[in-house]
XYZ file of N, CA and C in Angstrom:
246
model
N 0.830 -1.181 0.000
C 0.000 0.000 0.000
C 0.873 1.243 0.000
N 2.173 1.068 -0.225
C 3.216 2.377 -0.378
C 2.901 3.678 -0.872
N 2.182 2.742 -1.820
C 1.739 3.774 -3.587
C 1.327 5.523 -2.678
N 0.133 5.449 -1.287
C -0.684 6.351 -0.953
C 0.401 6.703 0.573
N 1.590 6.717 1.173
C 1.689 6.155 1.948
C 1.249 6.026 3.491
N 0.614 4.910 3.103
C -0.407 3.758 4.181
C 0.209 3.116 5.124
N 1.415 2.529 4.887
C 2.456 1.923 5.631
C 2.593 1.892 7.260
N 3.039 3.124 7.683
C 3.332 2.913 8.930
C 1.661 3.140 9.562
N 0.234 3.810 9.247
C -1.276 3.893 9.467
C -1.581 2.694 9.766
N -1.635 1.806 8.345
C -1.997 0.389 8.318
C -1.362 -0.880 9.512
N 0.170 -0.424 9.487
C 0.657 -1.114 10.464
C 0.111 -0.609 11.878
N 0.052 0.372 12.417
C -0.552 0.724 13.667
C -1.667 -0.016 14.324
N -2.524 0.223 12.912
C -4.046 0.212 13.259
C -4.005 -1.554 13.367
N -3.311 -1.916 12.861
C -3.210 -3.907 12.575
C -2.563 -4.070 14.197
N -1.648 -3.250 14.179
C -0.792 -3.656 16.071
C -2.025 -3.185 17.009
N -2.801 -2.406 16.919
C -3.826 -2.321 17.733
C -4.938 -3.020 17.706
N -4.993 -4.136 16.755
C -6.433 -4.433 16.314
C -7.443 -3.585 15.711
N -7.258 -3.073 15.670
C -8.307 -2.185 14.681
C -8.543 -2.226 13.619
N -9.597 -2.601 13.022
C -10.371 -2.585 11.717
C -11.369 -2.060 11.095
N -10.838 -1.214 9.809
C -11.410 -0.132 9.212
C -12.325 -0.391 8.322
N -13.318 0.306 8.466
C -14.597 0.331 7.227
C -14.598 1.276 7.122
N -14.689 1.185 5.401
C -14.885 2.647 4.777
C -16.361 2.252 4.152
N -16.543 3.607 3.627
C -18.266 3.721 3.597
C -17.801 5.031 2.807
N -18.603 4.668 1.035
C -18.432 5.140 0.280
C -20.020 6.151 -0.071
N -20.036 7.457 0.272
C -21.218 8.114 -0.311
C -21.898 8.104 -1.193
N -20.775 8.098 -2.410
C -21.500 8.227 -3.567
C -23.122 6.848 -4.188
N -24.095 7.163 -3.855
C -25.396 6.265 -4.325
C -24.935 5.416 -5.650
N -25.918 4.735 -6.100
C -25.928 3.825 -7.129
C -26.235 4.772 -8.336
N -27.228 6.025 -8.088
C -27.212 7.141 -8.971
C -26.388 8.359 -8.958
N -25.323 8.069 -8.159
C -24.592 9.703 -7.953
C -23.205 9.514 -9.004
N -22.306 10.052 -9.020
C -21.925 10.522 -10.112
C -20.781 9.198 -10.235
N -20.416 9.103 -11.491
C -19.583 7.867 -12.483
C -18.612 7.358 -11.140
N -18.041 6.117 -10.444
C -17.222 5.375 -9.230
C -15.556 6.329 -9.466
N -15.047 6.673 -8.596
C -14.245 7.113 -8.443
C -13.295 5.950 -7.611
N -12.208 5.354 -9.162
C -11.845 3.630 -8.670
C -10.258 4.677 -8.503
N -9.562 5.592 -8.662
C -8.120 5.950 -7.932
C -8.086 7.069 -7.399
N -7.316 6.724 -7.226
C -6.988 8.038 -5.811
C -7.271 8.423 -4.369
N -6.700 9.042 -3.977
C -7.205 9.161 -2.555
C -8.756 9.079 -2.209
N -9.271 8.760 -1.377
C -10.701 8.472 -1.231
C -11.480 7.664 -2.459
N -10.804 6.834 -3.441
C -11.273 6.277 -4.348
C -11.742 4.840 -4.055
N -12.050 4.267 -4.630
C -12.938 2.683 -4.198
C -11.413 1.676 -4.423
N -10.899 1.610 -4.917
C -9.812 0.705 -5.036
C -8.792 1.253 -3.900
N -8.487 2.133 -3.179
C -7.707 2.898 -2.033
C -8.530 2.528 -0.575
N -9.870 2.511 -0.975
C -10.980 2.239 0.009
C -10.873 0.945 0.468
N -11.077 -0.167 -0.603
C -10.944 -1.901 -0.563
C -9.631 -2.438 0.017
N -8.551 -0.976 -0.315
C -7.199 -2.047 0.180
C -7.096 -1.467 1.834
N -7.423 -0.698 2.153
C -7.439 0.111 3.382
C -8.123 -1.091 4.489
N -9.027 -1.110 3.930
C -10.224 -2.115 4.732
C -9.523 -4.107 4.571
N -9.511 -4.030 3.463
C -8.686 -5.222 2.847
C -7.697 -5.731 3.879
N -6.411 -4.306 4.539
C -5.403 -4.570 5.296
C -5.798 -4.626 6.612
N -6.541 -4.126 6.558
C -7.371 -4.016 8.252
C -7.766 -5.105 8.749
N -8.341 -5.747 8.028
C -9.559 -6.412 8.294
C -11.195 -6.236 8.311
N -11.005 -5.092 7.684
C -12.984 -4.510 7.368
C -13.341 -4.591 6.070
N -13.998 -3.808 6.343
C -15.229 -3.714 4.916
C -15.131 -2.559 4.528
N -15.296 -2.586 2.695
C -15.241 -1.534 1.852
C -16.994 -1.393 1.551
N -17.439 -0.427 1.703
C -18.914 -0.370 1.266
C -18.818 0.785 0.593
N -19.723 0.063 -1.144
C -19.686 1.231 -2.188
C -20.957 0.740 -2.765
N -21.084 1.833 -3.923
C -22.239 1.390 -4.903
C -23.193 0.793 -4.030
N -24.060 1.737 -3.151
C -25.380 1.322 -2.691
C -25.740 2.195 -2.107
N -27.460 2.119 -1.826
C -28.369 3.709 -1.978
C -28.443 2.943 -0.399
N -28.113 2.490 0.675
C -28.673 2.053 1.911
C -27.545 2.351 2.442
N -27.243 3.456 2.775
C -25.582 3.735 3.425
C -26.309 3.549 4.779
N -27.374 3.806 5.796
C -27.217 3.257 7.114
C -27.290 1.868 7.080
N -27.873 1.087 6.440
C -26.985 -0.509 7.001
C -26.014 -0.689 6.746
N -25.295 -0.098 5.623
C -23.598 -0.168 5.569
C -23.300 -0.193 6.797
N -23.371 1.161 7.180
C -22.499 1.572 8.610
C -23.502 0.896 9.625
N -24.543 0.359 9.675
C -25.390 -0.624 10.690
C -24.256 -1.656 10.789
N -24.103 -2.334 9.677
C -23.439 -3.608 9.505
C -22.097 -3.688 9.515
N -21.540 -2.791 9.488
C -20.094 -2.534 10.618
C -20.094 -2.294 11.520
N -20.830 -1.250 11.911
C -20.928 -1.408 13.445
C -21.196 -2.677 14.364
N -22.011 -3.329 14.097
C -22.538 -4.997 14.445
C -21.425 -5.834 14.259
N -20.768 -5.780 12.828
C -19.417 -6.319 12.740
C -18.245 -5.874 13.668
N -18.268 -5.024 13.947
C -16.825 -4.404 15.043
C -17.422 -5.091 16.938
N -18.624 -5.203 16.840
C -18.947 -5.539 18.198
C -18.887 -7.556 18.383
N -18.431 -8.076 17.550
C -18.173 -9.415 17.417
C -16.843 -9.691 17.380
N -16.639 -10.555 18.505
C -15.054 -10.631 18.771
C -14.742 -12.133 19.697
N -13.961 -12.658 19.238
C -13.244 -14.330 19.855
C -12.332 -14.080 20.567
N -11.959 -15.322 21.376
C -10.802 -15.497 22.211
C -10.168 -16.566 21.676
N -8.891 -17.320 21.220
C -8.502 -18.376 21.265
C -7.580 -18.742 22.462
N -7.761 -19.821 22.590
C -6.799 -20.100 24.234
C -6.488 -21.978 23.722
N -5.673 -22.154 24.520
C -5.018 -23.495 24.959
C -5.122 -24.119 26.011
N -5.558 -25.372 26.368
C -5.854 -26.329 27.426
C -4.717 -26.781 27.939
């Protein structure tokens, strides 16, 4: 993820556990996908991608997007050894 540099962000947020969802405004009718650049959908997917979250684009229901991350961030495991 150099290209934007993400590097030492991405690593942080991974040493803390933290996982990012992005949540893309633009509707299914709003203007042509904006796939590079900063705030673009392909910058969005790898962000979330490295994290461990979700990229949410292309859809007119942006509160269950962010419903359904939120619900997703509140679900969490333990692994342990006997």
């Amino acid at each position: 993820m150099n290209q934007f540099g993400w590097d030492k962000t991405v690593t942080a947020l991974n040493d803390a556990n933290i996982a990012v969802n992005t949540v893309d405004s633009f509707t299914l009718g709003g203007p042509p996908a904006r796939f590079w650049g900063p705030g673009g959908i392909l910058t969005m997917e790898q962000v979330a991608e490295e994290t461990g979250g979700e990229a949410y684009f292309h859809r007119n229901d942006l509160d269950a997007a962010m419903a359904s991350g939120i619900a997703d961030s509140r679900r969490s495991y333990t692994l342990g050894s006997i």
